[in-house]
Each structure stands twice: as C-alpha cells, then as structure tokens.
mmCIF file of C-alpha atoms in Angstrom:
data_model
loop_
_atom_site.group_PDB
_atom_site.id
_atom_site.type_symbol
_atom_site.label_atom_id
_atom_site.label_comp_id
_atom_site.label_asym_id
_atom_site.label_seq_id
_atom_site.Cartn_x
_atom_site.Cartn_y
_atom_site.Cartn_z
ATOM 1 C CA MET A 26 114.545 111.105 130.093
ATOM 2 C CA THR A 27 115.629 109.129 126.345
ATOM 3 C CA ALA A 28 112.958 110.056 123.685
ATOM 4 C CA PRO A 29 111.246 107.050 122.116
ATOM 5 C CA TYR A 30 112.395 108.016 118.364
ATOM 6 C CA CYS A 31 115.429 108.601 116.937
ATOM 7 C CA VAL A 32 116.537 110.116 113.641
ATOM 8 C CA ARG A 33 120.264 109.448 111.914
ATOM 9 C CA PRO A 34 121.773 108.879 108.190
ATOM 10 C CA LEU A 35 121.413 105.434 107.967
ATOM 11 C CA ALA A 36 124.636 102.919 107.495
ATOM 12 C CA PRO A 37 125.345 99.642 106.110
ATOM 13 C CA ASP A 38 124.445 98.237 109.463
ATOM 14 C CA ASP A 39 121.261 99.006 108.950
ATOM 15 C CA PHE A 40 120.590 97.688 105.551
ATOM 16 C CA PRO A 41 119.184 93.772 106.883
ATOM 17 C CA GLN A 42 116.264 96.310 108.393
ATOM 18 C CA ALA A 43 116.006 98.603 105.416
ATOM 19 C CA SER A 44 115.240 95.349 103.439
ATOM 20 C CA ARG A 45 112.680 93.726 105.845
ATOM 21 C CA LEU A 46 111.300 97.493 106.211
ATOM 22 C CA LEU A 47 110.667 97.627 102.417
ATOM 23 C CA ALA A 48 109.385 94.344 102.344
ATOM 24 C CA ARG A 49 106.812 95.118 104.885
ATOM 25 C CA ARG A 50 105.434 98.336 102.763
ATOM 26 C CA TRP A 51 105.635 96.138 99.092
ATOM 27 C CA SER A 52 102.860 93.846 100.838
ATOM 28 C CA ARG A 53 101.052 96.647 102.847
ATOM 29 C CA GLU A 54 101.321 98.640 98.934
ATOM 30 C CA ALA A 55 100.145 95.195 97.199
ATOM 31 C CA ASP A 56 97.556 94.577 99.785
ATOM 32 C CA CYS A 57 95.866 97.633 99.012
ATOM 33 C CA GLY A 58 95.919 97.449 94.686
ATOM 34 C CA ARG A 59 98.939 99.192 94.041
ATOM 35 C CA PRO A 60 101.920 99.153 92.128
ATOM 36 C CA VAL A 61 105.182 98.462 93.866
ATOM 37 C CA ASP A 62 108.469 98.490 92.232
ATOM 38 C CA HIS A 63 110.320 96.481 93.521
ATOM 39 C CA GLU A 64 113.718 97.426 91.290
ATOM 40 C CA ARG A 65 113.634 101.084 92.230
ATOM 41 C CA ASP A 66 113.017 100.136 95.566
ATOM 42 C CA TYR A 67 115.693 97.742 96.265
ATOM 43 C CA ALA A 68 118.127 100.193 94.429
ATOM 44 C CA LEU A 69 117.524 102.914 96.572
ATOM 45 C CA ILE A 70 118.623 100.821 99.802
ATOM 46 C CA LEU A 71 120.998 98.600 97.962
ATOM 47 C CA PRO A 72 124.155 100.860 98.290
ATOM 48 C CA LEU A 73 123.554 100.570 101.952
ATOM 49 C CA ARG A 74 125.304 97.588 101.912
ATOM 50 C CA THR A 75 128.910 98.833 101.228
ATOM 51 C CA GLY A 76 128.008 102.232 102.735
ATOM 52 C CA GLY A 77 127.854 104.467 99.600
ATOM 53 C CA HIS A 78 123.961 105.669 100.321
ATOM 54 C CA PRO A 79 124.885 109.114 101.458
ATOM 55 C CA LYS A 80 121.696 110.671 101.475
ATOM 56 C CA LEU A 81 119.394 108.259 103.184
ATOM 57 C CA ASP A 82 117.588 108.659 106.457
ATOM 58 C CA GLY A 83 115.594 106.806 109.005
ATOM 59 C CA LEU A 84 113.731 107.257 111.814
ATOM 60 C CA PHE A 85 113.714 104.896 114.607
ATOM 61 C CA GLU A 86 111.868 103.189 117.152
ATOM 62 C CA ASP A 87 113.576 101.218 120.068
ATOM 63 C CA GLU A 88 116.472 100.769 117.683
ATOM 64 C CA GLN A 89 113.763 99.457 114.917
ATOM 65 C CA LEU A 90 113.989 101.068 111.761
ATOM 66 C CA VAL A 91 110.562 102.207 110.756
ATOM 67 C CA ALA A 92 110.504 105.008 108.168
ATOM 68 C CA MET A 93 113.679 105.436 105.725
ATOM 69 C CA TRP A 94 114.373 108.571 103.489
ATOM 70 C CA GLU A 95 115.733 110.496 100.824
ATOM 71 C CA LEU A 96 115.657 114.196 100.446
ATOM 72 C CA ASP A 97 116.655 115.837 97.145
ATOM 73 C CA PRO A 98 117.545 119.301 97.573
ATOM 74 C CA ALA A 99 117.805 120.108 93.705
ATOM 75 C CA CYS A 100 114.459 120.367 93.662
ATOM 76 C CA PRO A 101 110.862 121.095 92.711
ATOM 77 C CA GLY A 102 110.105 118.237 89.797
ATOM 78 C CA PRO A 103 107.671 118.473 86.997
ATOM 79 C CA GLY A 104 104.592 120.852 87.705
ATOM 80 C CA TRP A 105 105.740 122.760 89.926
ATOM 81 C CA SER A 106 105.118 127.255 88.772
ATOM 82 C CA THR A 107 108.039 128.996 87.436
ATOM 83 C CA SER A 108 107.606 131.048 90.373
ATOM 84 C CA GLU A 109 107.686 128.276 92.594
ATOM 85 C CA ARG A 110 110.548 126.508 91.643
ATOM 86 C CA ARG A 111 112.078 130.185 92.493
ATOM 87 C CA GLU A 112 111.388 129.305 96.122
ATOM 88 C CA ARG A 113 114.684 127.791 98.598
ATOM 89 C CA SER A 114 112.023 123.470 98.731
ATOM 90 C CA VAL A 115 114.523 120.610 99.768
ATOM 91 C CA CYS A 116 112.277 117.764 98.321
ATOM 92 C CA VAL A 117 111.303 114.170 99.886
ATOM 93 C CA PHE A 118 112.748 112.738 97.264
ATOM 94 C CA LEU A 119 110.751 108.935 98.717
ATOM 95 C CA LEU A 120 109.552 107.946 101.743
ATOM 96 C CA TYR A 121 108.736 104.302 103.039
ATOM 97 C CA THR A 122 107.608 104.184 106.573
ATOM 98 C CA ASP A 123 106.570 100.713 108.390
ATOM 99 C CA PRO A 124 102.655 100.417 107.719
ATOM 100 C CA ALA A 125 103.051 98.650 111.229
ATOM 101 C CA HIS A 126 103.566 102.133 112.554
ATOM 102 C CA ARG A 127 100.666 104.120 112.171
ATOM 103 C CA HIS A 128 102.176 107.351 112.962
ATOM 104 C CA ALA A 129 105.929 107.238 110.933
ATOM 105 C CA GLY A 130 104.716 109.360 108.454
ATOM 106 C CA ARG A 131 103.798 112.635 110.885
ATOM 107 C CA LEU A 132 106.478 111.820 113.195
ATOM 108 C CA VAL A 133 109.173 112.263 109.876
ATOM 109 C CA SER A 134 106.962 115.056 108.754
ATOM 110 C CA LEU A 135 107.383 116.558 112.614
ATOM 111 C CA TRP A 136 111.348 116.464 112.439
ATOM 112 C CA LEU A 137 111.735 117.536 108.889
ATOM 113 C CA ALA A 138 109.891 120.886 109.521
ATOM 114 C CA ASP A 139 111.535 121.436 112.523
ATOM 115 C CA HIS A 140 115.240 120.321 111.401
ATOM 116 C CA PHE A 141 114.714 122.803 108.770
ATOM 117 C CA ALA A 142 113.391 125.258 110.096
ATOM 118 C CA ARG A 143 116.701 125.248 112.226
ATOM 119 C CA ASN A 144 119.112 125.819 109.672
ATOM 120 C CA PRO A 145 120.680 129.399 109.161
ATOM 121 C CA ARG A 146 118.905 129.673 105.716
ATOM 122 C CA PRO A 147 115.738 127.521 106.249
ATOM 123 C CA PRO A 148 113.939 126.750 102.518
ATOM 124 C CA VAL A 149 110.362 127.989 102.443
ATOM 125 C CA TRP A 150 108.864 125.152 101.648
ATOM 126 C CA LEU A 151 108.965 121.010 101.956
ATOM 127 C CA ARG A 152 107.639 119.367 98.965
ATOM 128 C CA CYS A 153 106.643 116.732 97.705
ATOM 129 C CA SER A 154 104.487 115.151 94.796
ATOM 130 C CA ILE A 155 102.046 111.967 94.929
ATOM 131 C CA PRO A 156 100.459 109.943 92.399
ATOM 132 C CA ASP A 157 98.033 108.323 94.550
ATOM 133 C CA ASP A 158 94.862 110.044 95.802
ATOM 134 C CA ARG A 159 94.078 108.256 98.458
ATOM 135 C CA LEU A 160 97.827 108.813 100.404
ATOM 136 C CA ALA A 161 97.627 112.653 99.511
ATOM 137 C CA ALA A 162 94.750 112.290 101.293
ATOM 138 C CA HIS A 163 96.295 111.100 104.359
ATOM 139 C CA ILE A 164 99.451 112.879 104.098
ATOM 140 C CA THR A 165 97.242 116.263 103.985
ATOM 141 C CA GLY A 166 95.112 114.893 106.559
ATOM 142 C CA THR A 167 96.512 113.489 108.773
ATOM 143 C CA TRP A 168 100.576 114.274 108.514
ATOM 144 C CA GLY A 169 100.043 118.408 108.711
ATOM 145 C CA TRP A 170 101.215 119.251 104.360
ATOM 146 C CA GLN A 171 98.929 121.581 101.857
ATOM 147 C CA LYS A 172 97.473 120.456 98.536
ATOM 148 C CA VAL A 173 98.778 123.272 96.322
ATOM 149 C CA ARG A 174 97.226 121.577 93.030
ATOM 150 C CA GLN A 175 96.821 118.281 91.204
ATOM 151 C CA GLU A 176 98.719 118.489 88.060
ATOM 152 C CA GLY A 177 99.755 115.883 85.172
ATOM 153 C CA GLY A 178 98.155 112.925 87.428
ATOM 154 C CA ARG A 179 100.041 113.819 90.790
ATOM 155 C CA HIS A 180 99.372 115.741 94.114
ATOM 156 C CA LEU A 181 101.695 118.751 94.928
ATOM 157 C CA LEU A 182 102.252 118.942 98.645
ATOM 158 C CA GLN A 183 104.245 121.232 100.667
ATOM 159 C CA LEU A 184 104.944 122.445 105.159
ATOM 160 C CA PRO A 185 106.842 125.311 105.920
ATOM 161 C CA PRO A 186 109.426 124.903 108.157
ATOM 162 C CA GLN A 187 108.067 125.184 111.523
ATOM 163 C CA LEU A 188 110.087 124.948 115.117
ATOM 164 C CA LYS A 189 108.190 121.988 116.640
ATOM 165 C CA LEU A 190 108.766 123.250 121.064
ATOM 166 C CA HIS A 191 110.056 120.359 122.598
ATOM 167 C CA LEU A 192 110.105 118.203 119.561
ATOM 168 C CA ASP A 193 113.567 116.652 120.910
ATOM 169 C CA LEU A 194 110.965 115.337 124.142
ATOM 170 C CA LEU A 195 110.182 112.813 121.267
ATOM 171 C CA ILE A 196 112.668 112.527 118.562
ATOM 172 C CA ALA A 197 116.489 112.182 119.240
ATOM 173 C CA GLY A 198 118.633 113.105 116.249
ATOM 174 C CA GLN A 199 122.558 112.750 116.093
ATOM 175 C CA PRO A 200 124.450 111.964 118.104
ATOM 176 C CA VAL A 201 122.169 110.463 120.759
ATOM 177 C CA CYS A 202 120.730 107.893 118.104
ATOM 178 C CA ALA A 203 123.859 105.918 116.748
ATOM 179 C CA ALA A 204 124.789 103.812 114.404
ATOM 180 C CA PRO A 205 124.391 99.798 115.307
ATOM 181 C CA GLY A 206 127.610 97.721 116.353
ATOM 182 C CA GLY A 207 129.662 101.482 115.530
ATOM 183 C CA SER A 208 128.810 101.255 111.927
ATOM 184 C CA THR A 209 128.996 104.929 109.670
ATOM 185 C CA ARG A 210 128.846 106.160 107.382
ATOM 186 C CA PRO A 211 132.397 107.215 105.764
ATOM 187 C CA PRO A 212 133.119 110.458 106.458
ATOM 188 C CA ALA A 213 133.690 111.376 102.508
ATOM 189 C CA LEU A 214 129.604 110.508 102.755
ATOM 190 C CA ALA A 215 128.424 112.420 106.386
ATOM 191 C CA ARG A 216 125.585 114.280 105.379
ATOM 192 C CA THR A 217 126.629 117.993 105.322
ATOM 193 C CA ASP A 218 123.613 119.555 105.061
ATOM 194 C CA HIS A 219 122.370 119.394 108.914
ATOM 195 C CA SER A 220 123.603 118.316 112.700
#
C-alpha cells in the first residue's frame, strides 16, 4: 500500500507548483480581508529556481504540492520568555497550505511532531507565532497546537514532538517521495537535520 501523501524537500522543478500554491493562498487571504505580502512570499520560493533554498519542504498528494513550509532552528523569536528560549525548540517560520486542501496544515503538524520525536535529540517544542486571531484559533482548535499566550499582537503557539504510530501509512518521507524528473537539491544544499 502506498501512502497517499509524502513529504520531501522542494527542488527546482517544484517552482511552478510552489508559485501556483502561493497564488491560491493569496486569493484566499484577500477573500478573507487579510493582508498579503507578495514580495516576501515570492522571495521565499524564488531561490527554488536555481536550487538555492535549503530549508523549504513540501507535502504532496498525488504529486501535487498541497503545503510548503520553512523551519527556523534558531528560534524562538520575540515574545518568548528567557526560560522558553533556553528550551530546545524548532520554529515553523512560514507555512503555506493550499486553501482547497482543508487538512494540509493538520497533516504537516502531525508529520513535524512525529519527525522531530524521532530525532536522537528531539526539541522540547515546535513553536510558531501567529498574528491573526482566527488563524491562531484554527491552528489550536484543529491542528493540535497549544496556545502559550498572546504577546505584542502575536499568538505564541507550541506543539510537543510526539511519535505518531503508523503515520507512515498516511505520509511517506524520502526516499519514497522523489522529486519530479529526478531533480534534487544540490548536495551542498541537502538537509542534514532530518532523514
């Protein structure tokens, strides 16, 4: 049985799909009356064209990109206390999901929690900060994240790494999930923090 979803680093051949996902996301945000930073978002994926983005990963369903994200292991950022900053954590810096795929964010959260729980030295927390009240409520209510507090207009959220038994039946990782056309990141840019 093949898992219906897979996670892998994005490669140069994924640039068109990443561009289309952003366009759908921008349209959805505009429909909801939320501001969109086109330049920042596009700058995130632009290095894919040359293979120069070592941190961007994607969730695929039937070879279609349904979510992409960037992690920031040098976190947490503003708003977190001194004691929280001392805890080993990995932050979700940016996460974009296809608005047509209602469960992509939850699947990414499950995969991240399981993935980091399998590390030899797992972080204590996965963390993120969210400026939008409705989105923060959705992430805590649907994706399983915990709200720590609201600080400086941002909701500080965290998720403990936790093994998810049999998640591999739903979401496959590398090497099962190959990049299109044999395209891969150059070896110097390959991720070394996970398998």
